[in-house]
Short mmCIF file of C-alpha atoms in Angstrom, two decimals:
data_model
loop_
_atom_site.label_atom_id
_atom_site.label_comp_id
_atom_site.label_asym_id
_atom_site.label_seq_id
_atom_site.Cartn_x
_atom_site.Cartn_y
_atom_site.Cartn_z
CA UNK A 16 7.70 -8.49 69.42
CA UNK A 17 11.26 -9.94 68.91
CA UNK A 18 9.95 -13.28 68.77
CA UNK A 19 7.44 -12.22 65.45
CA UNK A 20 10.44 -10.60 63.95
CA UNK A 21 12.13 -14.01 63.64
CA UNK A 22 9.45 -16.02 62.76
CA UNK A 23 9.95 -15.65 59.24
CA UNK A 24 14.06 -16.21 59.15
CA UNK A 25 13.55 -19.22 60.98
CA UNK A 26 11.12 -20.40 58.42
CA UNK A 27 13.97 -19.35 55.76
CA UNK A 28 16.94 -21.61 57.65
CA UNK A 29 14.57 -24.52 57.85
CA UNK A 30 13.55 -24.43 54.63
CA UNK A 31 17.53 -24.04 53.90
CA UNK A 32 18.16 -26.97 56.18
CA UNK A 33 15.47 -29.47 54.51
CA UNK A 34 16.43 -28.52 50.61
CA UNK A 35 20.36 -29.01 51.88
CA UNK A 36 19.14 -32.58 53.47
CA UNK A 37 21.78 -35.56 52.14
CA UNK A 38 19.16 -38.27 50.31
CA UNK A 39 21.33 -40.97 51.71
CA UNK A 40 24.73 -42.41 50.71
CA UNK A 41 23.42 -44.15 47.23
CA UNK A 42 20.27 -42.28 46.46
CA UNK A 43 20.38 -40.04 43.52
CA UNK A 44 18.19 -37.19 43.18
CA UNK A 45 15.96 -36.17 39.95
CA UNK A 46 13.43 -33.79 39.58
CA UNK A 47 10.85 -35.53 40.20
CA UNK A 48 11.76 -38.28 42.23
CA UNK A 49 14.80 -40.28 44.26
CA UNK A 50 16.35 -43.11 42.52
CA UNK A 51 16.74 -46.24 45.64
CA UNK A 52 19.31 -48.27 45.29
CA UNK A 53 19.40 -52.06 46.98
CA UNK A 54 20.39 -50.67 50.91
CA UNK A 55 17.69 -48.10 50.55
CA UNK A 56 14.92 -50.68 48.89
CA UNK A 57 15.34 -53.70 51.18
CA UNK A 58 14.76 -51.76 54.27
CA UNK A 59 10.44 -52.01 52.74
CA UNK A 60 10.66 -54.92 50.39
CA UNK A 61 9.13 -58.21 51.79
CA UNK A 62 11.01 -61.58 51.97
CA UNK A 63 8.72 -62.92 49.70
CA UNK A 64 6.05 -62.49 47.57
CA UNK A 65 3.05 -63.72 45.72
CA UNK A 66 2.63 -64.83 42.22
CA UNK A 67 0.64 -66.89 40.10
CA UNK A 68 -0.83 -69.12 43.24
CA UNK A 69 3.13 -69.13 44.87
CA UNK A 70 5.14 -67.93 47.45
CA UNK A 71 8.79 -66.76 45.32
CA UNK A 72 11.70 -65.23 47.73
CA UNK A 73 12.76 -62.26 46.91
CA UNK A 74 16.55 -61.52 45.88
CA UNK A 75 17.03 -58.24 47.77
CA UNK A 76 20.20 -58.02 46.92
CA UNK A 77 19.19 -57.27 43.23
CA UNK A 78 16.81 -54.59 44.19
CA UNK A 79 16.19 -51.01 43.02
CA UNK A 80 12.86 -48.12 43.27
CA UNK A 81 12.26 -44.76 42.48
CA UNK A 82 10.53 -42.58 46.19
CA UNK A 83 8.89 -39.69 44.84
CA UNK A 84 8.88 -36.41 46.60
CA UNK A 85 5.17 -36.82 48.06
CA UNK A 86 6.26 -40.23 49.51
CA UNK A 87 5.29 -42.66 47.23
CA UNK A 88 7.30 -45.21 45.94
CA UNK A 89 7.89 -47.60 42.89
CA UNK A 90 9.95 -50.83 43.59
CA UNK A 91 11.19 -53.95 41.77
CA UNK A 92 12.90 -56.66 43.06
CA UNK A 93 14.39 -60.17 41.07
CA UNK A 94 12.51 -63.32 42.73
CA UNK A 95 13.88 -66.92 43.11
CA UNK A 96 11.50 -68.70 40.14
CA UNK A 97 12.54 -72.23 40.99
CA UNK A 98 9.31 -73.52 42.01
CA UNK A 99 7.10 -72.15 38.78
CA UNK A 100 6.92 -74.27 35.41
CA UNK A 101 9.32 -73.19 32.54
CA UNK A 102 6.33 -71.03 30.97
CA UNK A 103 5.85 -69.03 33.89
CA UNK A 104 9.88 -68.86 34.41
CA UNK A 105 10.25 -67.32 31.11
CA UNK A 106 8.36 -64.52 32.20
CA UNK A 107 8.07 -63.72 35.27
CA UNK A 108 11.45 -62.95 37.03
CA UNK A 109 10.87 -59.44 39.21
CA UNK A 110 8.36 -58.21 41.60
CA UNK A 111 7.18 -54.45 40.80
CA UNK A 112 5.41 -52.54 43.67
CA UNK A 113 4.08 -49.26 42.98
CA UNK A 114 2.07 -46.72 44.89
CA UNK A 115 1.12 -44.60 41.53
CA UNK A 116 0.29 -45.47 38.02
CA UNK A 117 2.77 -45.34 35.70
CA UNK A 118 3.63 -45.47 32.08
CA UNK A 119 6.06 -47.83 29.70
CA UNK A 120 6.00 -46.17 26.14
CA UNK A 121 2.11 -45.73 25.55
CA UNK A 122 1.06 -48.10 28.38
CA UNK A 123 -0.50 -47.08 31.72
CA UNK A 124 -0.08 -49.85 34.25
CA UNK A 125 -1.73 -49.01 37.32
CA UNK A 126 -0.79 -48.58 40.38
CA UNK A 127 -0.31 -52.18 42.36
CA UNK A 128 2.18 -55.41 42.69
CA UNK A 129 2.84 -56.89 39.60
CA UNK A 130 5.35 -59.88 37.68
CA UNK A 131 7.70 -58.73 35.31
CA UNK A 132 10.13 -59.86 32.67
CA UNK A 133 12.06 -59.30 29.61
CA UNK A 134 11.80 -61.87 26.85
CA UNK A 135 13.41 -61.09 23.65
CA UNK A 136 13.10 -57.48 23.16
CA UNK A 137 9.70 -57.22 25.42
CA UNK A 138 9.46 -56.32 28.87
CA UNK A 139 6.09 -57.93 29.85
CA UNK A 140 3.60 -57.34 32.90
CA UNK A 141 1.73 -59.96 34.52
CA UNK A 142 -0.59 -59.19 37.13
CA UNK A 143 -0.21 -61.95 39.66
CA UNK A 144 -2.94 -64.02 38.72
CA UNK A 145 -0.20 -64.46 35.42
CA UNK A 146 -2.48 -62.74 33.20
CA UNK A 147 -0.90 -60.46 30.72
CA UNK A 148 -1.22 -56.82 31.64
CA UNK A 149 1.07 -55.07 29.45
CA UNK A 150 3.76 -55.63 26.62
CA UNK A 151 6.23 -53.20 25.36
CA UNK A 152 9.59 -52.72 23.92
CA UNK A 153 12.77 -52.99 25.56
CA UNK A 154 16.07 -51.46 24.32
CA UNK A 155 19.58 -53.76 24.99
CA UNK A 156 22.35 -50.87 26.31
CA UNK A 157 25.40 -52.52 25.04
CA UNK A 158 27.50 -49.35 26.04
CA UNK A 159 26.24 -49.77 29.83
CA UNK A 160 29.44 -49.47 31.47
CA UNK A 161 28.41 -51.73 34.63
CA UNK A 162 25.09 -54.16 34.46
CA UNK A 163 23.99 -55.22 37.34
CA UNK A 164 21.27 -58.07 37.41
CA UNK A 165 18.39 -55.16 38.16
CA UNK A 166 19.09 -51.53 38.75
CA UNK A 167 17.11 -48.32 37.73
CA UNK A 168 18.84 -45.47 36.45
CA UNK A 169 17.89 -41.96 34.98
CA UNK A 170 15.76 -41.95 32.06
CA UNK A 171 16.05 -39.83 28.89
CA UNK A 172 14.09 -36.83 30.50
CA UNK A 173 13.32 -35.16 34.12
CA UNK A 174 11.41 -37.54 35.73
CA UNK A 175 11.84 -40.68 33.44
CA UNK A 176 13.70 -43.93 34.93
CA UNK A 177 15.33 -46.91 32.74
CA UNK A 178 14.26 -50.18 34.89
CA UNK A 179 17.27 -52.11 33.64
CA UNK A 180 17.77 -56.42 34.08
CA UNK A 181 21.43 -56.49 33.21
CA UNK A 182 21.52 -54.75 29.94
CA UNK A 183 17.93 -55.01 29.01
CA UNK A 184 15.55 -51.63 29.84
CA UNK A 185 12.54 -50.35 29.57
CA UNK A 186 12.01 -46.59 30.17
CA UNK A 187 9.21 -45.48 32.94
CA UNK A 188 7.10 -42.67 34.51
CA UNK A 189 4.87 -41.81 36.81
CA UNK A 190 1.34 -41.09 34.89
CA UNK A 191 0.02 -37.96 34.99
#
């Protein structure tokens, strides 16, 4: 009988316990999802990846994602574009990874690994055969206090992200 008596305050404490759960020392919680900062994002990103018939290292260094609260994850990482021609280079300078579709503006962009760039005042998508997937505005942040060569930081509503390349963003979420 005691034992069924406390069934349902131990249920309360560990519910307590999980909600009270530190994300990690740089991971920033939203609504909807956990912003990953390089530490976080390395410890899943590979070495290298594939693109356009090529084998690019990755710069984990400059690495960012968002882990959302059923476990799946979006993640970019900057590659080393030294072996592609200048086309491709102008393009294609990140690796995005992402376990759900998601949205840029009025684009869906399902999920899967993907190139991805800013050129001019476009963030482009390449699927990694190099064929356009998806074009769509960026925004320059000159007030961004500290660029960093890729970072992702809260977007302008609960559960929107800014995928920033220095001061360069585009503005993402997960589709519904």
């Amino acid at each position: 009988m005691h034992v069924l008596r406390s069934i349902p305050a131990f249920r309360f404490l560990l519910a307590a316990a999980l909600v009270a759960m530190p994300l990690g020392a740089s991971g920033q919680a939203s609504a909807n999802g956990t912003i990953l900062h390089a530490a976080e994002a390395t410890r899943v990103l590979p070495d290298s990846v594939y693109f356009a018939g090529k084998s690019a290292s990755t710069q984990l260094r400059n690495s960012a994602g968002v882990r959302y609260g059923d476990g799946h994850s979006v993640l970019a990482v900057l590659v080393d574009t030294s072996g592609y021609s200048s086309s491709v280079q102008q393009k294609y300078q990140g690796y995005l990874l992402s376990e759900v579709p998601l949205e840029f503006g009025s684009h869906r962009l399902a999920a899967g690994a993907w190139g991805i760039g800013f050129v001019g005042s476009h963030f482009d998508v390449m699927d990694i055969g190099n064929h356009d997937a998806l074009q769509t505005a960026a925004t320059h942040d000159a007030t961004m206090p500290r660029p960093m060569p890729l970072q992702i930081l809260e977007g302008s509503s609960a559960g929107s992200y800014r995928l920033c390349f220095g001061r360069d963003c585009v503005e993402f979420h997960r589709a519904r």
